Amino acid sequence: LAIKELKVNGTMEILLVQPFITTPRLDAVEYLSMALKLTKNIAFLSDIHDKIANVYQLSGSAKQAYPHYRNALALQPDNTSHAYAAIATGKLIFENRQYFQLLKELNTKEKLNFDGRLLLTEALANSGKAAEANEIFQIAKQQFPFWNERVAVQEAAIENAAENHDKAITMYNA
């Protein structure tokens, strides 16, 4: 984005102006990328990476968003908002090991919410760790003791991981 000079008629004044924004997503990423170069403040850098990721995510490009969410999280490792964004995006683009690792880290720090616990339960059940999945699942049920379809599906997945296939099928069909 080239800055243009605009001479004001009848004066000696020259204004520096940016061209019109014609491609909002690309322009937003370009301006935010320029902002990355202008600061050394860790909180600002992290926030700018998060904003770039949001632009990509909102335009449907999770694959381009993911590295920026990871950069934001690397700059501020205790920011659970960045962690949850990286987890959600990582799941979308099948970065299974990485989002699973982030879920385990949040669980260790006791910063998992109900949705995060269900996601960790799902990941553990899918990897055949039924006992661990059930332990996390029980904590999630204590957080949100009301029945809902997601809870029922996780119960069935845990039974399936524990090789109680007949019980799992019955639960899936209920």
C-alpha atoms as a PDB file:
ATOM      1  CA  LEU A   1       0.000   0.000   0.000  1.00  0.00           C
ATOM      2  CA  ALA A   2       1.802   3.040  -1.276  1.00  0.00           C
ATOM      3  CA  ILE A   3       1.310   6.360   0.446  1.00  0.00           C
ATOM      4  CA  LYS A   4       0.471   9.113  -2.041  1.00  0.00           C
ATOM      5  CA  GLU A   5       1.099  12.832  -1.791  1.00  0.00           C
ATOM      6  CA  LEU A   6      -1.880  15.125  -2.250  1.00  0.00           C
ATOM      7  CA  LYS A   7      -1.237  18.834  -2.814  1.00  0.00           C
ATOM      8  CA  VAL A   8      -3.895  21.117  -1.364  1.00  0.00           C
ATOM      9  CA  ASN A   9      -4.824  23.774  -3.946  1.00  0.00           C
ATOM     10  CA  GLY A  10      -4.021  27.360  -2.992  1.00  0.00           C
ATOM     11  CA  THR A  11      -1.626  26.332  -0.218  1.00  0.00           C
ATOM     12  CA  MET A  12       1.863  24.950   0.139  1.00  0.00           C
ATOM     13  CA  GLU A  13       0.475  22.069   2.187  1.00  0.00           C
ATOM     14  CA  ILE A  14       1.037  18.462   1.152  1.00  0.00           C
ATOM     15  CA  LEU A  15      -1.030  15.672   2.711  1.00  0.00           C
ATOM     16  CA  LEU A  16       0.094  12.071   2.808  1.00  0.00           C
ATOM     17  CA  VAL A  17      -2.849   9.777   2.093  1.00  0.00           C
ATOM     18  CA  GLN A  18      -3.428   6.068   1.821  1.00  0.00           C
ATOM     19  CA  PRO A  19      -5.255   4.711  -1.202  1.00  0.00           C
ATOM     20  CA  PHE A  20      -8.822   3.486  -0.804  1.00  0.00           C
ATOM     21  CA  ILE A  21      -9.305   0.076   0.708  1.00  0.00           C
ATOM     22  CA  THR A  22     -10.432  -2.147  -2.139  1.00  0.00           C
ATOM     23  CA  THR A  23      -9.666  -5.571  -0.686  1.00  0.00           C
ATOM     24  CA  PRO A  24     -10.629  -5.372   3.011  1.00  0.00           C
ATOM     25  CA  ARG A  25      -9.224  -8.723   4.142  1.00  0.00           C
ATOM     26  CA  LEU A  26      -5.908  -8.347   2.366  1.00  0.00           C
ATOM     27  CA  ASP A  27      -5.621  -4.704   3.389  1.00  0.00           C
ATOM     28  CA  ALA A  28      -6.398  -5.568   7.015  1.00  0.00           C
ATOM     29  CA  VAL A  29      -3.712  -8.261   7.046  1.00  0.00           C
ATOM     30  CA  GLU A  30      -1.235  -5.897   5.409  1.00  0.00           C
ATOM     31  CA  TYR A  31      -1.907  -3.043   7.851  1.00  0.00           C
ATOM     32  CA  LEU A  32      -1.772  -5.383  10.834  1.00  0.00           C
ATOM     33  CA  SER A  33       1.453  -6.917   9.517  1.00  0.00           C
ATOM     34  CA  MET A  34       2.898  -3.392   9.325  1.00  0.00           C
ATOM     35  CA  ALA A  35       1.834  -2.858  12.932  1.00  0.00           C
ATOM     36  CA  LEU A  36       3.791  -5.986  13.934  1.00  0.00           C
ATOM     37  CA  LYS A  37       6.951  -4.243  12.755  1.00  0.00           C
ATOM     38  CA  LEU A  38       6.219  -1.075  14.740  1.00  0.00           C
ATOM     39  CA  THR A  39       6.162  -2.477  18.260  1.00  0.00           C
ATOM     40  CA  LYS A  40       8.235  -4.623  20.575  1.00  0.00           C
ATOM     41  CA  ASN A  41       5.533  -4.773  23.260  1.00  0.00           C
ATOM     42  CA  ILE A  42       4.704  -8.466  23.821  1.00  0.00           C
ATOM     43  CA  ALA A  43       1.050  -7.836  24.660  1.00  0.00           C
ATOM     44  CA  PHE A  44       0.567  -5.719  21.522  1.00  0.00           C
ATOM     45  CA  LEU A  45       2.389  -8.252  19.325  1.00  0.00           C
ATOM     46  CA  SER A  46       0.245 -11.050  20.695  1.00  0.00           C
ATOM     47  CA  ASP A  47      -2.939  -9.046  20.164  1.00  0.00           C
ATOM     48  CA  ILE A  48      -1.959  -8.148  16.594  1.00  0.00           C
ATOM     49  CA  HIS A  49      -1.293 -11.816  15.752  1.00  0.00           C
ATOM     50  CA  ASP A  50      -4.683 -12.656  17.245  1.00  0.00           C
ATOM     51  CA  LYS A  51      -6.342  -9.973  15.102  1.00  0.00           C
ATOM     52  CA  ILE A  52      -4.623 -11.219  11.931  1.00  0.00           C
ATOM     53  CA  ALA A  53      -5.801 -14.732  12.777  1.00  0.00           C
ATOM     54  CA  ASN A  54      -9.349 -13.448  13.320  1.00  0.00           C
ATOM     55  CA  VAL A  55      -9.339 -11.790   9.890  1.00  0.00           C
ATOM     56  CA  TYR A  56      -8.279 -15.056   8.259  1.00  0.00           C
ATOM     57  CA  GLN A  57     -10.707 -17.100  10.360  1.00  0.00           C
ATOM     58  CA  LEU A  58     -13.670 -14.842   9.591  1.00  0.00           C
ATOM     59  CA  SER A  59     -12.883 -15.046   5.892  1.00  0.00           C
ATOM     60  CA  GLY A  60     -12.919 -18.846   6.060  1.00  0.00           C
ATOM     61  CA  SER A  61      -9.197 -19.557   6.015  1.00  0.00           C
ATOM     62  CA  ALA A  62      -8.479 -21.500   9.195  1.00  0.00           C
ATOM     63  CA  LYS A  63      -5.218 -22.801   7.758  1.00  0.00           C
ATOM     64  CA  GLN A  64      -3.853 -19.248   7.437  1.00  0.00           C
ATOM     65  CA  ALA A  65      -5.274 -18.254  10.829  1.00  0.00           C
ATOM     66  CA  TYR A  66      -3.726 -21.125  12.781  1.00  0.00           C
ATOM     67  CA  PRO A  67      -0.050 -19.976  12.762  1.00  0.00           C
ATOM     68  CA  HIS A  68      -1.088 -16.534  13.979  1.00  0.00           C
ATOM     69  CA  TYR A  69      -3.120 -18.000  16.846  1.00  0.00           C
ATOM     70  CA  ARG A  70      -0.074 -20.123  17.739  1.00  0.00           C
ATOM     71  CA  ASN A  71       2.191 -17.030  17.575  1.00  0.00           C
ATOM     72  CA  ALA A  72      -0.204 -15.099  19.816  1.00  0.00           C
ATOM     73  CA  LEU A  73      -0.186 -17.972  22.285  1.00  0.00           C
ATOM     74  CA  ALA A  74       3.611 -18.311  22.157  1.00  0.00           C
ATOM     75  CA  LEU A  75       3.921 -14.639  23.085  1.00  0.00           C
ATOM     76  CA  GLN A  76       1.368 -14.920  25.916  1.00  0.00           C
ATOM     77  CA  PRO A  77       1.275 -18.569  27.038  1.00  0.00           C
ATOM     78  CA  ASP A  78      -1.148 -17.894  29.913  1.00  0.00           C
ATOM     79  CA  ASN A  79      -3.779 -16.276  27.689  1.00  0.00           C
ATOM     80  CA  THR A  80      -6.579 -18.847  27.604  1.00  0.00           C
ATOM     81  CA  SER A  81      -8.414 -16.927  24.896  1.00  0.00           C
ATOM     82  CA  HIS A  82      -5.485 -17.460  22.523  1.00  0.00           C
ATOM     83  CA  ALA A  83      -5.260 -21.092  23.613  1.00  0.00           C
ATOM     84  CA  TYR A  84      -8.945 -21.768  22.923  1.00  0.00           C
ATOM     85  CA  ALA A  85      -8.704 -20.060  19.522  1.00  0.00           C
ATOM     86  CA  ALA A  86      -5.663 -22.200  18.639  1.00  0.00           C
ATOM     87  CA  ILE A  87      -7.469 -25.336  19.844  1.00  0.00           C
ATOM     88  CA  ALA A  88     -10.641 -24.640  17.851  1.00  0.00           C
ATOM     89  CA  THR A  89      -8.700 -23.761  14.708  1.00  0.00           C
ATOM     90  CA  GLY A  90      -6.294 -26.673  15.153  1.00  0.00           C
ATOM     91  CA  LYS A  91      -9.250 -29.044  15.351  1.00  0.00           C
ATOM     92  CA  LEU A  92     -10.688 -27.593  12.135  1.00  0.00           C
ATOM     93  CA  ILE A  93      -7.476 -28.168  10.188  1.00  0.00           C
ATOM     94  CA  PHE A  94      -6.687 -31.535  11.810  1.00  0.00           C
ATOM     95  CA  GLU A  95      -3.659 -30.435  13.832  1.00  0.00           C
ATOM     96  CA  ASN A  96      -4.690 -33.156  16.277  1.00  0.00           C
ATOM     97  CA  ARG A  97      -1.472 -33.568  18.244  1.00  0.00           C
ATOM     98  CA  GLN A  98      -1.080 -29.851  18.756  1.00  0.00           C
ATOM     99  CA  TYR A  99      -4.629 -29.110  19.872  1.00  0.00           C
ATOM    100  CA  PHE A 100      -4.605 -32.246  22.066  1.00  0.00           C
ATOM    101  CA  GLN A 101      -1.385 -31.007  23.709  1.00  0.00           C
ATOM    102  CA  LEU A 102      -2.922 -27.582  24.324  1.00  0.00           C
ATOM    103  CA  LEU A 103      -5.994 -29.186  25.896  1.00  0.00           C
ATOM    104  CA  LYS A 104      -3.803 -31.245  28.219  1.00  0.00           C
ATOM    105  CA  GLU A 105      -1.809 -28.143  29.200  1.00  0.00           C
ATOM    106  CA  LEU A 106      -4.993 -26.207  30.009  1.00  0.00           C
ATOM    107  CA  ASN A 107      -6.275 -29.175  31.982  1.00  0.00           C
ATOM    108  CA  THR A 108      -3.036 -29.318  33.987  1.00  0.00           C
ATOM    109  CA  LYS A 109      -3.372 -25.592  34.734  1.00  0.00           C
ATOM    110  CA  GLU A 110      -7.046 -26.185  35.656  1.00  0.00           C
ATOM    111  CA  LYS A 111      -8.189 -23.677  33.024  1.00  0.00           C
ATOM    112  CA  LEU A 112     -10.462 -25.923  30.974  1.00  0.00           C
ATOM    113  CA  ASN A 113     -14.100 -24.930  30.723  1.00  0.00           C
ATOM    114  CA  PHE A 114     -16.969 -27.333  30.045  1.00  0.00           C
ATOM    115  CA  ASP A 115     -16.511 -27.293  26.255  1.00  0.00           C
ATOM    116  CA  GLY A 116     -12.771 -27.778  26.605  1.00  0.00           C
ATOM    117  CA  ARG A 117     -13.294 -30.747  28.906  1.00  0.00           C
ATOM    118  CA  LEU A 118     -15.712 -32.335  26.441  1.00  0.00           C
ATOM    119  CA  LEU A 119     -13.187 -31.819  23.667  1.00  0.00           C
ATOM    120  CA  LEU A 120     -10.417 -33.361  25.776  1.00  0.00           C
ATOM    121  CA  THR A 121     -12.751 -36.249  26.651  1.00  0.00           C
ATOM    122  CA  GLU A 122     -13.382 -36.792  22.947  1.00  0.00           C
ATOM    123  CA  ALA A 123      -9.667 -36.712  22.107  1.00  0.00           C
ATOM    124  CA  LEU A 124      -8.806 -39.142  24.918  1.00  0.00           C
ATOM    125  CA  ALA A 125     -11.640 -41.511  23.968  1.00  0.00           C
ATOM    126  CA  ASN A 126     -10.564 -41.418  20.314  1.00  0.00           C
ATOM    127  CA  SER A 127      -7.033 -42.340  21.332  1.00  0.00           C
ATOM    128  CA  GLY A 128      -8.311 -45.328  23.342  1.00  0.00           C
ATOM    129  CA  LYS A 129      -7.686 -43.820  26.794  1.00  0.00           C
ATOM    130  CA  ALA A 130     -11.099 -44.624  28.222  1.00  0.00           C
ATOM    131  CA  ALA A 131     -10.168 -44.311  31.911  1.00  0.00           C
ATOM    132  CA  GLU A 132      -8.595 -40.855  31.448  1.00  0.00           C
ATOM    133  CA  ALA A 133     -11.509 -39.778  29.244  1.00  0.00           C
ATOM    134  CA  ASN A 134     -14.001 -40.864  31.879  1.00  0.00           C
ATOM    135  CA  GLU A 135     -12.120 -39.004  34.627  1.00  0.00           C
ATOM    136  CA  ILE A 136     -12.175 -35.722  32.652  1.00  0.00           C
ATOM    137  CA  PHE A 137     -15.765 -36.372  31.636  1.00  0.00           C
ATOM    138  CA  GLN A 138     -16.902 -36.734  35.247  1.00  0.00           C
ATOM    139  CA  ILE A 139     -15.358 -33.341  36.055  1.00  0.00           C
ATOM    140  CA  ALA A 140     -17.170 -31.839  33.053  1.00  0.00           C
ATOM    141  CA  LYS A 141     -20.457 -33.301  34.255  1.00  0.00           C
ATOM    142  CA  GLN A 142     -19.891 -31.703  37.659  1.00  0.00           C
ATOM    143  CA  GLN A 143     -19.326 -28.346  35.937  1.00  0.00           C
ATOM    144  CA  PHE A 144     -22.519 -28.697  33.905  1.00  0.00           C
ATOM    145  CA  PRO A 145     -24.757 -31.333  35.499  1.00  0.00           C
ATOM    146  CA  PHE A 146     -27.587 -30.993  32.993  1.00  0.00           C
ATOM    147  CA  TRP A 147     -28.144 -33.570  30.285  1.00  0.00           C
ATOM    148  CA  ASN A 148     -27.549 -32.536  26.716  1.00  0.00           C
ATOM    149  CA  GLU A 149     -26.821 -34.370  23.496  1.00  0.00           C
ATOM    150  CA  ARG A 150     -23.084 -33.635  23.603  1.00  0.00           C
ATOM    151  CA  VAL A 151     -22.842 -35.228  27.033  1.00  0.00           C
ATOM    152  CA  ALA A 152     -24.688 -38.329  25.818  1.00  0.00           C
ATOM    153  CA  VAL A 153     -22.405 -38.653  22.795  1.00  0.00           C
ATOM    154  CA  GLN A 154     -19.321 -38.407  25.006  1.00  0.00           C
ATOM    155  CA  GLU A 155     -20.667 -41.087  27.348  1.00  0.00           C
ATOM    156  CA  ALA A 156     -21.148 -43.385  24.361  1.00  0.00           C
ATOM    157  CA  ALA A 157     -17.663 -42.595  23.023  1.00  0.00           C
ATOM    158  CA  ILE A 158     -16.107 -43.463  26.387  1.00  0.00           C
ATOM    159  CA  GLU A 159     -17.971 -46.782  26.444  1.00  0.00           C
ATOM    160  CA  ASN A 160     -16.776 -47.451  22.906  1.00  0.00           C
ATOM    161  CA  ALA A 161     -13.153 -46.651  23.873  1.00  0.00           C
ATOM    162  CA  ALA A 162     -13.515 -49.028  26.840  1.00  0.00           C
ATOM    163  CA  GLU A 163     -14.582 -51.690  24.304  1.00  0.00           C
ATOM    164  CA  ASN A 164     -18.128 -51.846  25.670  1.00  0.00           C
ATOM    165  CA  HIS A 165     -19.400 -51.689  22.088  1.00  0.00           C
ATOM    166  CA  ASP A 166     -22.905 -53.045  22.692  1.00  0.00           C
ATOM    167  CA  LYS A 167     -23.509 -50.487  25.435  1.00  0.00           C
ATOM    168  CA  ALA A 168     -22.044 -47.727  23.235  1.00  0.00           C
ATOM    169  CA  ILE A 169     -24.326 -48.620  20.324  1.00  0.00           C
ATOM    170  CA  THR A 170     -27.331 -48.590  22.639  1.00  0.00           C
ATOM    171  CA  MET A 171     -26.312 -45.171  23.941  1.00  0.00           C
ATOM    172  CA  TYR A 172     -25.738 -43.778  20.439  1.00  0.00           C
ATOM    173  CA  ASN A 173     -29.194 -44.981  19.391  1.00  0.00           C
ATOM    174  CA  ALA A 174     -30.955 -43.514  22.445  1.00  0.00           C
END
